[in-house]
mmCIF file of C-alpha atoms and ligand atoms in Angstrom:
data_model
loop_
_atom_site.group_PDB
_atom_site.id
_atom_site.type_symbol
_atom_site.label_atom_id
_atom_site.label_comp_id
_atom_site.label_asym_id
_atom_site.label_seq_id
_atom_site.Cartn_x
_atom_site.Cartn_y
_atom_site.Cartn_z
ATOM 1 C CA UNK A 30 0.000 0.000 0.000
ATOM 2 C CA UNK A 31 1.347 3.150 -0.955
ATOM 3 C CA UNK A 32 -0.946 5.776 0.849
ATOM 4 C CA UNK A 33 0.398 6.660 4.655
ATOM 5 C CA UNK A 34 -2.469 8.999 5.508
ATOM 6 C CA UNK A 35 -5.702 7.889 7.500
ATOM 7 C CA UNK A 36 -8.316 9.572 5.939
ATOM 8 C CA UNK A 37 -11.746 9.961 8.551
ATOM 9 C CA UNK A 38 -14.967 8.156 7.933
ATOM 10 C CA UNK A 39 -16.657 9.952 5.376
ATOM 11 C CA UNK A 40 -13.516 11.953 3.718
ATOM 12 C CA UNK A 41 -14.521 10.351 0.413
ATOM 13 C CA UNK A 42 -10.521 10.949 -1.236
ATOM 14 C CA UNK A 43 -8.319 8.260 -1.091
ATOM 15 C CA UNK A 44 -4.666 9.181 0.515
ATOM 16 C CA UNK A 45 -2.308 10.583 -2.095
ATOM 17 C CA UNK A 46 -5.294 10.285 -4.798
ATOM 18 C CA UNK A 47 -8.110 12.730 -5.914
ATOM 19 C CA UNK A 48 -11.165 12.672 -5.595
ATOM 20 C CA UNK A 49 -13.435 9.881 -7.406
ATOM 21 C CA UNK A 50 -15.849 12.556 -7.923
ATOM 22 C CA UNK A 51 -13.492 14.242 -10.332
ATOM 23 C CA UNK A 52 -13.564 10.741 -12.566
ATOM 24 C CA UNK A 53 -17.219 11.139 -12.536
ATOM 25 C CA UNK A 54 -17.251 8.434 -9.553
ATOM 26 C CA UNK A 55 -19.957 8.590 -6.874
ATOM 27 C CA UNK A 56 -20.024 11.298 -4.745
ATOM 28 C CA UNK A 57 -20.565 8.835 -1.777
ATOM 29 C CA UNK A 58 -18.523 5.662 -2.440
ATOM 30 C CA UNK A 59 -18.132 2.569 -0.517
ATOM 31 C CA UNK A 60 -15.470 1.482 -2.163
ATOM 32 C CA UNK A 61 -12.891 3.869 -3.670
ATOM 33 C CA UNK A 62 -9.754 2.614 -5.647
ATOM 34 C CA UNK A 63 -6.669 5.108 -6.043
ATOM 35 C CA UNK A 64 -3.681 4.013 -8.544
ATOM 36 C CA UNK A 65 -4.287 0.080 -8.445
ATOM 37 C CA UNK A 66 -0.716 -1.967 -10.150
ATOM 38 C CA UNK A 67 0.047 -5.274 -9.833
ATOM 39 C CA UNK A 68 2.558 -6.529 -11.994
ATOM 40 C CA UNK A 69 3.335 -10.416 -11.825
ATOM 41 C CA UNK A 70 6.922 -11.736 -12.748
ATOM 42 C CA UNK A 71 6.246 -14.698 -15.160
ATOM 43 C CA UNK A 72 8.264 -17.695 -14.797
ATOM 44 C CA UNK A 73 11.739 -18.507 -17.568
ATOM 45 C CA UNK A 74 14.478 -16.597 -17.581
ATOM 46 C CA UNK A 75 17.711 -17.129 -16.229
ATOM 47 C CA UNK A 76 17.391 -17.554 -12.797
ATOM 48 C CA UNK A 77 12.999 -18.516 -12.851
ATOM 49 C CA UNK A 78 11.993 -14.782 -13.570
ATOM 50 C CA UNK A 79 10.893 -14.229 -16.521
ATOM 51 C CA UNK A 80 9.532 -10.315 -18.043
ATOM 52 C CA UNK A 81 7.273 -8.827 -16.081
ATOM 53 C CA UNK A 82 3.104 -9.410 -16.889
ATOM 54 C CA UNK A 83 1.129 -5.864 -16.575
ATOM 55 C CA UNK A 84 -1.813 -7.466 -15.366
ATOM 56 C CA UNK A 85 -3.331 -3.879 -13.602
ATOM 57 C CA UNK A 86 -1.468 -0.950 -14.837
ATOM 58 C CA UNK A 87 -3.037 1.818 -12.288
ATOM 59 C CA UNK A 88 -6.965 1.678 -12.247
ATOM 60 C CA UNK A 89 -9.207 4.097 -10.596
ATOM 61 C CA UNK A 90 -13.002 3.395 -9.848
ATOM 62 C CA UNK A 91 -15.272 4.225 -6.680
ATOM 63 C CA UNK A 92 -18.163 1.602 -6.219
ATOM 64 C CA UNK A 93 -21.136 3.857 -4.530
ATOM 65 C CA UNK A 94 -23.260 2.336 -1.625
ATOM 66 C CA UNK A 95 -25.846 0.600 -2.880
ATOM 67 C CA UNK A 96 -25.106 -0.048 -7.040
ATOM 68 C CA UNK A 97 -24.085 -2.583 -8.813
ATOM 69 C CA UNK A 98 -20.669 -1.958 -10.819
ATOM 70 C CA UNK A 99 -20.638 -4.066 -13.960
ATOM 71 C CA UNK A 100 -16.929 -4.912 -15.354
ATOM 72 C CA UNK A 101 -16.530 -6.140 -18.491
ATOM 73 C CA UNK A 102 -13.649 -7.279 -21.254
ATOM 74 C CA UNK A 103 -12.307 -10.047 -22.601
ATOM 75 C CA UNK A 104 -9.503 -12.343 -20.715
ATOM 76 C CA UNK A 105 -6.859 -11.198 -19.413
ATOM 77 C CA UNK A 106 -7.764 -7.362 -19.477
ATOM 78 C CA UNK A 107 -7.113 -7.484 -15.644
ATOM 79 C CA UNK A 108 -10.601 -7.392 -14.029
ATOM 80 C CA UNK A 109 -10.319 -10.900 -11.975
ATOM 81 C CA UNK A 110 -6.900 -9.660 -10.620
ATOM 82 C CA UNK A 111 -8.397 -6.414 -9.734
ATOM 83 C CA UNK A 112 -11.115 -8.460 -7.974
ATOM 84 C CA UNK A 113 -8.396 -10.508 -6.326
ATOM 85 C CA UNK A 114 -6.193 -7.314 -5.222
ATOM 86 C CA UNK A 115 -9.743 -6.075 -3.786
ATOM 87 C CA UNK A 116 -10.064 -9.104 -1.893
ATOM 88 C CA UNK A 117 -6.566 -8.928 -0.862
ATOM 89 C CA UNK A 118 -6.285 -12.564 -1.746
ATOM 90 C CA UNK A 119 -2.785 -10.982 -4.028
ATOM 91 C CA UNK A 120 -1.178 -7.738 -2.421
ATOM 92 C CA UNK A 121 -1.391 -4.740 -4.834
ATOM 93 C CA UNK A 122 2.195 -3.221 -5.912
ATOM 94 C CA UNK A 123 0.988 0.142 -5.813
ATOM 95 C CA UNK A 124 -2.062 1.550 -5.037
ATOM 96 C CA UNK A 125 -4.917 2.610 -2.213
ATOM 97 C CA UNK A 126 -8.273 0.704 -1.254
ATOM 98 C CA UNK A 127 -10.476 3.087 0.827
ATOM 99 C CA UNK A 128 -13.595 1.224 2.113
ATOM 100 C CA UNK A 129 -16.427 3.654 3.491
ATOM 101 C CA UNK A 130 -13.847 6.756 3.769
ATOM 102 C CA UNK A 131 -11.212 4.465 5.933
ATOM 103 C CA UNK A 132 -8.043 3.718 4.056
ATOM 104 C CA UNK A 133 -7.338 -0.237 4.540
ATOM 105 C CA UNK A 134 -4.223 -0.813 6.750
ATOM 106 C CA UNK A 135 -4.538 2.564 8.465
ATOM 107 C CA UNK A 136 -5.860 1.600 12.140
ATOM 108 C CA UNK A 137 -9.336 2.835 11.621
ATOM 109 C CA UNK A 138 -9.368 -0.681 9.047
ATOM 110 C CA UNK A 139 -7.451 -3.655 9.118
ATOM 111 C CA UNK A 140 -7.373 -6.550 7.316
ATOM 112 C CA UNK A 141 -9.516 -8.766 9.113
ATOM 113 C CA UNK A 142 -12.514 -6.238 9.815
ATOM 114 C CA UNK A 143 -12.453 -5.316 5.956
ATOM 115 C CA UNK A 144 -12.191 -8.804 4.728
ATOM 116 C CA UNK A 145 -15.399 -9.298 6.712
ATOM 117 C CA UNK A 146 -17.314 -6.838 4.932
ATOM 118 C CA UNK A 147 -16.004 -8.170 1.774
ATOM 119 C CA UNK A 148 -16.834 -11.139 0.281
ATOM 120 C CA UNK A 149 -16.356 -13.168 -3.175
ATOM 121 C CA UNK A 150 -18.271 -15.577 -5.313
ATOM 122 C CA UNK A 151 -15.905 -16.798 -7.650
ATOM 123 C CA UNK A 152 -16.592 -19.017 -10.873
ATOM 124 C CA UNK A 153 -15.932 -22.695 -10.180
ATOM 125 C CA UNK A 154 -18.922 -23.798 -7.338
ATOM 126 C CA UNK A 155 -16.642 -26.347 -6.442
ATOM 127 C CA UNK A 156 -13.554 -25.409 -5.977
ATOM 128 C CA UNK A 157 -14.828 -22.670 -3.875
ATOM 129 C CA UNK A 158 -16.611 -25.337 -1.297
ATOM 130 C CA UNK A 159 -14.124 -27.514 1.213
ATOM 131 C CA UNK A 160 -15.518 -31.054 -0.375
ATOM 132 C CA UNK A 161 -14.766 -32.120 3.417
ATOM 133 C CA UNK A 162 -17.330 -30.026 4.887
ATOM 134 C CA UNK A 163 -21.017 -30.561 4.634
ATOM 135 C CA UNK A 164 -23.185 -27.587 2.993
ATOM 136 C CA UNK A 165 -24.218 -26.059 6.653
ATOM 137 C CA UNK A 166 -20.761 -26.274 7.830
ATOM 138 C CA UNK A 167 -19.541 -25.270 5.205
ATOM 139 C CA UNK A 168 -22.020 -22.074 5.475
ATOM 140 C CA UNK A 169 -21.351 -21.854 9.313
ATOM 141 C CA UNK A 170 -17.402 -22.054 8.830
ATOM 142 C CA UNK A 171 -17.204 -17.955 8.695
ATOM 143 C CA UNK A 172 -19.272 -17.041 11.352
ATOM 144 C CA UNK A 173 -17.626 -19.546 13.608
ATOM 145 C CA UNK A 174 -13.883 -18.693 13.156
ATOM 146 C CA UNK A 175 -15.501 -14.828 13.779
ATOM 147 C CA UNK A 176 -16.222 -15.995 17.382
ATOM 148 C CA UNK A 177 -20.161 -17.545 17.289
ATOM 149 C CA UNK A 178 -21.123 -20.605 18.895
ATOM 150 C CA UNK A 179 -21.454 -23.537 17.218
ATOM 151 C CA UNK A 180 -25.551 -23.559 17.658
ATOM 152 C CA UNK A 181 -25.331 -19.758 16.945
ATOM 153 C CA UNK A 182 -23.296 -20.087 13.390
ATOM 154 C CA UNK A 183 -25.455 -23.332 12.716
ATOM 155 C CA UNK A 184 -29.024 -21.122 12.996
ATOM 156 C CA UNK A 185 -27.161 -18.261 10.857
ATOM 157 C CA UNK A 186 -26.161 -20.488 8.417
ATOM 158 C CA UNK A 187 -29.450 -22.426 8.261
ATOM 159 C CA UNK A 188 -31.564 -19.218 7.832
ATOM 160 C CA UNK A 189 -29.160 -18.325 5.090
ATOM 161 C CA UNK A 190 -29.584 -21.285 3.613
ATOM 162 C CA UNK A 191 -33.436 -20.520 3.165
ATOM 163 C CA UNK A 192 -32.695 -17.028 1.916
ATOM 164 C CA UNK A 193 -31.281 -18.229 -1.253
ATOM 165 C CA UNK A 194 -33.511 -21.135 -1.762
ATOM 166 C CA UNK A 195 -32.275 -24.372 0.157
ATOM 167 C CA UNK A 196 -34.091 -26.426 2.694
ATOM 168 C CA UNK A 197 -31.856 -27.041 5.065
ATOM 169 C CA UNK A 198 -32.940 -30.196 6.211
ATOM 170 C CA UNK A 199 -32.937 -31.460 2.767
ATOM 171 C CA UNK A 200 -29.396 -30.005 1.790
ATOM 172 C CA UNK A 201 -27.961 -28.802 5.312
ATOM 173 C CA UNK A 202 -26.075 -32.404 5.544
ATOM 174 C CA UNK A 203 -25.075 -33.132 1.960
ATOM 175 C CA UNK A 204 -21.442 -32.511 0.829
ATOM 176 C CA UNK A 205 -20.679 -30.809 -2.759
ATOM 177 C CA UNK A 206 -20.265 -33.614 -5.112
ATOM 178 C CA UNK A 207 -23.716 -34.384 -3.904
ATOM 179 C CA UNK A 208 -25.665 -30.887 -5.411
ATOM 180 C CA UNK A 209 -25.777 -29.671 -8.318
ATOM 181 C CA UNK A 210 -24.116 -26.378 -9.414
ATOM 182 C CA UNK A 211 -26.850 -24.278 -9.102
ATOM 183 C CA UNK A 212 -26.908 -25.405 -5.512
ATOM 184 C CA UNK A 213 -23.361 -25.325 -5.029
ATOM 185 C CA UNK A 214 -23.249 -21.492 -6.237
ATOM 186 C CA UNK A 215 -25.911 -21.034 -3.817
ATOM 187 C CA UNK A 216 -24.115 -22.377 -1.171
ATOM 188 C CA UNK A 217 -21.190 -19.821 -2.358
ATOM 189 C CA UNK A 218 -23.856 -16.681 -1.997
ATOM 190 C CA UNK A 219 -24.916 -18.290 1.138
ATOM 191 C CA UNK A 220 -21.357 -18.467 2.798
ATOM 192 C CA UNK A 221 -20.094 -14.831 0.862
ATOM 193 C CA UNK A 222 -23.231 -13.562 2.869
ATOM 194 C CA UNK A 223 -22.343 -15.152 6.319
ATOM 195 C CA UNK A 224 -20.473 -12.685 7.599
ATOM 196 C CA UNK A 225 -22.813 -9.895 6.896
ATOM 197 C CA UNK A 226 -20.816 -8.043 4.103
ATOM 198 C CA UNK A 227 -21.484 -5.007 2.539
ATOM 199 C CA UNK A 228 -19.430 -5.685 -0.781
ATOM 200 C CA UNK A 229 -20.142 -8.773 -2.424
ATOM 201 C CA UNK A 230 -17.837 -8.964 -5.583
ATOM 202 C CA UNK A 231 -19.094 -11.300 -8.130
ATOM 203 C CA UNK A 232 -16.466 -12.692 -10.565
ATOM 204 C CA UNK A 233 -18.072 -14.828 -13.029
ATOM 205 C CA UNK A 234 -20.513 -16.348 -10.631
ATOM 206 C CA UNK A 235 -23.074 -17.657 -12.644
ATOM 207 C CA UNK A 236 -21.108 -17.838 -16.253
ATOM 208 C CA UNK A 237 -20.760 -21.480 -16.067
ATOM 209 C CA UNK A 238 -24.473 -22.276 -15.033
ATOM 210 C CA UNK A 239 -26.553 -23.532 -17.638
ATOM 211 C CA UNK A 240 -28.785 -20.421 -18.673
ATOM 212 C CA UNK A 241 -31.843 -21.409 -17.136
ATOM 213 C CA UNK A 242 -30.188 -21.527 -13.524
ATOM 214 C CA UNK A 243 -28.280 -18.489 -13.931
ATOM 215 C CA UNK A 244 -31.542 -16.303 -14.175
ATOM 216 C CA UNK A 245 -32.561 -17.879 -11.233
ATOM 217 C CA UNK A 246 -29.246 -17.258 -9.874
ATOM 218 C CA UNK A 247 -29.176 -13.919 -11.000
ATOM 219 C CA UNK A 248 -32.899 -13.251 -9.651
ATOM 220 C CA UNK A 249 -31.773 -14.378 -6.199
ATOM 221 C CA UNK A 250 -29.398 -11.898 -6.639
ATOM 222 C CA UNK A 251 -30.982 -9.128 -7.214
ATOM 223 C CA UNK A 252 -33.806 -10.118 -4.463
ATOM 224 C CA UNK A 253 -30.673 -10.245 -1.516
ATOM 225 C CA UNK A 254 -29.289 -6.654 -3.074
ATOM 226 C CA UNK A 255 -32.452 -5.277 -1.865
ATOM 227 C CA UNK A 256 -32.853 -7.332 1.393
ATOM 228 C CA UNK A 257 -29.458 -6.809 2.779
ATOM 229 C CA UNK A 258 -28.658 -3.635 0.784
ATOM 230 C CA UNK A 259 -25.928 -5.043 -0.392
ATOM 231 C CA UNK A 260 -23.182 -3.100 -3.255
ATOM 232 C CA UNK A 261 -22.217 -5.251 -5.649
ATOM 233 C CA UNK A 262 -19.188 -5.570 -8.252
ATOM 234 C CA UNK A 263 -20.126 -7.906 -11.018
ATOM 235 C CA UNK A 264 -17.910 -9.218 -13.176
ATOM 236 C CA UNK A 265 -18.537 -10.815 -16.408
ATOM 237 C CA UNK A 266 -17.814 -11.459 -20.044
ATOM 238 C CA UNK A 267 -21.574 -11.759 -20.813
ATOM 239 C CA UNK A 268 -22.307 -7.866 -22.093
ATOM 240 C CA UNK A 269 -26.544 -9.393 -21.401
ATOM 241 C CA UNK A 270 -25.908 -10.162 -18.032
ATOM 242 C CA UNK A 271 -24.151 -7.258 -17.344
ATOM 243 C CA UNK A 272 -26.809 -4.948 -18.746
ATOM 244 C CA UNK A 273 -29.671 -6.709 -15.881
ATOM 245 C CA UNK A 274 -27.329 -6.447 -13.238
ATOM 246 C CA UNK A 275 -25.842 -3.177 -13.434
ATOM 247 C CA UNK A 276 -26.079 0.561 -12.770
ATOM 248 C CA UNK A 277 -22.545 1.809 -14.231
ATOM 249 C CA UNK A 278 -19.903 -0.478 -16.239
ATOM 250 C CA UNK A 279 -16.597 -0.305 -16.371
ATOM 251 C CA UNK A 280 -14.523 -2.048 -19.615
ATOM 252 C CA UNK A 281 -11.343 -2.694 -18.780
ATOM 253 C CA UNK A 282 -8.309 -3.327 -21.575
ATOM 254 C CA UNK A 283 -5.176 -4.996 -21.031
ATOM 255 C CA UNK A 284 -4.569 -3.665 -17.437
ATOM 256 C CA UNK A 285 -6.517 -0.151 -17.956
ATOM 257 C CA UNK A 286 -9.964 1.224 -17.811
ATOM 258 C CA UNK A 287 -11.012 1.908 -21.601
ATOM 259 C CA UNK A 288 -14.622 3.146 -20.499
ATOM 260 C CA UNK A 289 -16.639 3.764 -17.803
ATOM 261 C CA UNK A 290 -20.212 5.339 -17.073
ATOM 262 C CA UNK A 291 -24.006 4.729 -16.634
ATOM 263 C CA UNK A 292 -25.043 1.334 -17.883
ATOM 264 C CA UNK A 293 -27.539 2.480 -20.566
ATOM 265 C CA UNK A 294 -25.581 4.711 -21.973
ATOM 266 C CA UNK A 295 -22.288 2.535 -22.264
ATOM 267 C CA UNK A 296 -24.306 -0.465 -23.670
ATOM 268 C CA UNK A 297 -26.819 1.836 -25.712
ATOM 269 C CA UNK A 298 -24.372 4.361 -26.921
ATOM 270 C CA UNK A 299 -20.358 3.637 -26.683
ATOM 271 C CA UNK A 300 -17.689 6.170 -26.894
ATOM 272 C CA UNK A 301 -14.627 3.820 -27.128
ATOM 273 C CA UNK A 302 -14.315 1.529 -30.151
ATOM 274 C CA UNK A 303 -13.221 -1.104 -27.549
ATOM 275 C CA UNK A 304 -16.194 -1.272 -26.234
ATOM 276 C CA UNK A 305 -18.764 -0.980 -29.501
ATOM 277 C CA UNK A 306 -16.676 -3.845 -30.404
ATOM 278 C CA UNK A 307 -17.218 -6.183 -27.168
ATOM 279 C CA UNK A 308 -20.980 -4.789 -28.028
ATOM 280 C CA UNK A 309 -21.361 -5.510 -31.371
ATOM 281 C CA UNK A 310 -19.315 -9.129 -30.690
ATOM 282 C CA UNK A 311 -22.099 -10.315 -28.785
ATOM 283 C CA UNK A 312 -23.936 -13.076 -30.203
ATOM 284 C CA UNK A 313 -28.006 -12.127 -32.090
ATOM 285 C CA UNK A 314 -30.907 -13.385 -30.943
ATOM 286 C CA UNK A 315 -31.804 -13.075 -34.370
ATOM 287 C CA UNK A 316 -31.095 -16.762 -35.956
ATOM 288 C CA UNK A 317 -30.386 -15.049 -39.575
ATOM 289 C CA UNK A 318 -28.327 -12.781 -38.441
ATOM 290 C CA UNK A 319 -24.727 -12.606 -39.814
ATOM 291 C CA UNK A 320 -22.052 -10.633 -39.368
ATOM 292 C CA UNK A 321 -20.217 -9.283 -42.508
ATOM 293 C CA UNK A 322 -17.162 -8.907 -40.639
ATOM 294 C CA UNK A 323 -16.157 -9.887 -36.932
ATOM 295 C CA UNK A 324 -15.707 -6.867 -35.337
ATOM 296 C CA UNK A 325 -12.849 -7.422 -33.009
ATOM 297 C CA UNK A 326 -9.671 -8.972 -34.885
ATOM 298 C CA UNK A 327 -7.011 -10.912 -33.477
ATOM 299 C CA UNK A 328 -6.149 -11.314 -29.689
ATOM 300 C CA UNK A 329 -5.183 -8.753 -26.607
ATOM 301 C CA UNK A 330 -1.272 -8.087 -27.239
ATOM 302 C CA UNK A 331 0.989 -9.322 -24.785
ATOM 303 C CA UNK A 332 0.610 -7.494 -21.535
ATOM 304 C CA UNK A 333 4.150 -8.247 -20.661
ATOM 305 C CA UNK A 334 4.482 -5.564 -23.401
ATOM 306 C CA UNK A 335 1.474 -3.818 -23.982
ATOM 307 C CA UNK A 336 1.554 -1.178 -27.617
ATOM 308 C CA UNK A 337 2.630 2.373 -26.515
ATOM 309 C CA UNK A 338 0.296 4.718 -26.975
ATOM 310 C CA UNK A 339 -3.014 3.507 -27.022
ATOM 311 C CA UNK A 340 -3.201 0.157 -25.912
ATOM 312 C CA UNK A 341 -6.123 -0.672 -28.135
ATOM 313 C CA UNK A 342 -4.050 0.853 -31.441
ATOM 314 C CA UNK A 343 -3.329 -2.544 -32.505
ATOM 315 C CA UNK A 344 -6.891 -3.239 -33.061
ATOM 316 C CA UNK A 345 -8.591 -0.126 -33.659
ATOM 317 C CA UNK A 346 -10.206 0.344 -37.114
ATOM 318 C CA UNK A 347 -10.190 4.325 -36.193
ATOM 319 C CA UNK A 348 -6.637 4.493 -35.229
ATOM 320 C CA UNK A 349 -4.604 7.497 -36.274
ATOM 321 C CA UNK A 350 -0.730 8.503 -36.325
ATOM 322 C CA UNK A 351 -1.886 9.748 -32.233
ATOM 323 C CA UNK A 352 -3.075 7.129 -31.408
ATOM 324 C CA UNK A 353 0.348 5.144 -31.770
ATOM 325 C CA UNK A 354 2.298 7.379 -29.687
ATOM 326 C CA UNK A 355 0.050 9.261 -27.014
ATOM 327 C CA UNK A 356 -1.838 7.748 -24.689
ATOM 328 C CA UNK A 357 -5.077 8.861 -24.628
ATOM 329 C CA UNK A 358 -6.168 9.633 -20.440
ATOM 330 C CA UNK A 359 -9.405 8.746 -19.449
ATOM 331 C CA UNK A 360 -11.826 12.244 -19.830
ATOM 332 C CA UNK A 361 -15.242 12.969 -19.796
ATOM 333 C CA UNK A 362 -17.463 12.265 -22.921
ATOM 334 C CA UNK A 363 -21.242 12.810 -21.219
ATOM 335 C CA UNK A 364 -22.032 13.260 -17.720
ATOM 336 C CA UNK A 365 -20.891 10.676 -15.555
ATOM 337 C CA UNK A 366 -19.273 8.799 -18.462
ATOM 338 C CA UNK A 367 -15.662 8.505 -18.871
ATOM 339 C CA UNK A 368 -13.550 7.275 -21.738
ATOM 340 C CA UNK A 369 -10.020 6.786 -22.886
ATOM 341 C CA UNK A 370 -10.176 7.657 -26.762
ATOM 342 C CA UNK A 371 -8.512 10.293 -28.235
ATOM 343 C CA UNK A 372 -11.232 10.427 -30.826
ATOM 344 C CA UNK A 373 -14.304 10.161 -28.472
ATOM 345 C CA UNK A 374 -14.735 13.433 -27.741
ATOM 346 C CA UNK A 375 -16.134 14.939 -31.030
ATOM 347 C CA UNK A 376 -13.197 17.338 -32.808
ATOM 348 C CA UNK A 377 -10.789 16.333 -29.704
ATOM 349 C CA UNK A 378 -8.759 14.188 -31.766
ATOM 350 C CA UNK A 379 -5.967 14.545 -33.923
ATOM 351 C CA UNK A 380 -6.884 16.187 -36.753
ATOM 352 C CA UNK A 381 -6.300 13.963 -39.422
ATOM 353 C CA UNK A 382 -8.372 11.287 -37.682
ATOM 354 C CA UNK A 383 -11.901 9.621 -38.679
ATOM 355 C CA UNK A 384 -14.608 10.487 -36.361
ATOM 356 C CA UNK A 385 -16.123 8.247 -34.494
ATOM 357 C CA UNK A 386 -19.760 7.127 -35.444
ATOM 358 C CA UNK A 387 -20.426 6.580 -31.467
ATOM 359 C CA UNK A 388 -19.018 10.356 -30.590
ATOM 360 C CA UNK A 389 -20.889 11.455 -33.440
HETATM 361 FE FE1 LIG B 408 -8.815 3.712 -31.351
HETATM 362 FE FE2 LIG B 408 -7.168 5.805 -31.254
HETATM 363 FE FE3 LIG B 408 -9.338 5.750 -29.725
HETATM 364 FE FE4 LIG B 408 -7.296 4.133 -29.212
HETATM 365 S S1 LIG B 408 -7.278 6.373 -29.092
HETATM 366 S S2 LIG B 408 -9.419 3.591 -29.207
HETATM 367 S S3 LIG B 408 -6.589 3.633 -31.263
HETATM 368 S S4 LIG B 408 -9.286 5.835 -31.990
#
């Protein structure tokens, strides 16, 4: 952590940062993320250390009380490692986390008290569940090892396992290889929720549930939201999903935020050509449908060395001389709607450059 100010409840600026509210963030965030790195050496190499992977390459979002922040982009743009330097579960390189206007590690927040206000559900049901433990242990496991009785974390785990849809007689006693993985994810939401959280970050939760038990899963989500008034982070590569689930979306390339803003405008009306093209990728309802060309080419380049310039250059239909050697920051477009294009404000870019038909 880089920050070595404690900043007071409600002081909404994380140390050494400024203000999300100047990156059209919330103007009362929960969660507020200043400068996020994390660079990973990748194995090879001489002596085991190979070039270094740019997995987040500074990222700063605030998550307001009560929304749902919707990340998006393909794999490896960096949004599971983000999640996974939110949770702590890898140490950022650089960077502050400021969790209702307390900076974590500062002695207003430590580690422990913010890891128990929040929580994860990650993709794989099953790796996520000790196959050892039965479902209510596995539920009452938190609340336990956070001081409860064993009758006390039993009843909390039991009435959670109602709240998202599980008798717990019927599945209380039965160990994961034994539900399905519907039921195991709702297990997961069950145990995230143990601990009374107030961030619950979703990474890929229900992407590998057959459709018609993620909208169930995705219902029950949206039913606890309201009950618990939970905040939510959701992160997916399913642009459909995201759209139900969220109130602002944040596409992230190769390490970077390429967009972020209100949902319907992102998804109805995109300023970065990144993210029309993650749009327009998305498979029609419409079984005639055909696309004359795909509209993103190739793969992410290497983010153990990512293009200068605009990252997205290498893959930008609209890219100009500019865009190859400047990197374009990350400036208003529309209220409340940021993007990193030097084209996507109209007559902002470099003169000899097309204009975009989405800053048109
Ligand atoms: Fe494309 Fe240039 Fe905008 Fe990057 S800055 S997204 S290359 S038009």
């Amino acid at each position: 952590m880089s920050g070595t100010a404690e900043p007071t409840r409600g002081a909404a600026p994380p140390a050494g940062g400024t203000d999300p509210r100047d990156r059209g963030g919330p103007a009362q965030p929960l969660l507020a993320v200043d400068g996020l790195v994390k660079h990973f050496a990748s194995k090879g190499g001489l002596f085991g250390k190979g070039p270094v992977v740019r997995a987040v390459d500074g990222v700063d979002f605030a998550i307001a009380k009560g929304e749902t922040l919707g990340v998006v982009g393909e794999s490896g743009c960096g949004k599971s490692t983000t999640a996974r330097l939110l949770m702590q579960i890898n140490r950022p390189d650089r960077g502050d986390i400021v969790f209702d206007g307390e900076l974590l590690g500062s002695r207003a927040l430590d580690l422990k008290s913010y890891r128990r206000q929040v929580q994860m559900v990650f993709q794989d049901s099953y790796a996520s569940l000790n196959p050892r433990l039965t479902v209510e242990e596995s539920v009452a496991f938190g609340p336990r090892a956070h001081g409860l009785s064993g009758s006390a974390a039993l009843a909390r785990a039991h009435d959670l396992l109602r709240r998202v849809g599980l008798e717990p007689r019927r599945f209380g006693g039965r160990y994961p290889h034994e539900i399905s993985g519907g039921q195991r994810q709702r297990v997961n939401i069950a145990r995230a929720l143990a601990l009374e959280p107030r961030l619950l970050i979703l990474d890929e939760a229900v992407s590998a549930l057959d459709k018609s038990v993620e909208a169930q899963v995705l219902n029950l989500l949206a039913d606890l939201k309201r009950e618990f008034g939970l905040t939510y982070m959701f992160i997916s590569h399913d642009l459909n999903v995201v759209r139900f689930m969220s109130d602002r979306v944040m596409v992230m390339y190769l390490g970077r935020i390429a967009e972020i803003g209100p949902a319907d405008a992102i998804l109805a009306a995109p300023r970065h050509p990144y993210t029309a093209a993650l749009l327009a990728s998305q498979p029609s309802t419409d079984p005639d449908a055909r696309l004359d060309e795909a509209p993103l080419t190739g793969d992410p380049p290497n983010p153990i060395n990512p293009p200068p310039g605009c990252r997205f250059h290498t893959r930008c239909r609209f890219a100009a001389e500019v865009c190859r050697t400047r990197e374009p920051a990350l400036d208003p477009v529309a209220p409340a709607h940021f993007a990193a294009c030097h084209m996507a404000v109209p007559g902002s870019g470099h003169p000899d450059a097309p204009q975009l038909p989405m800053a048109a």
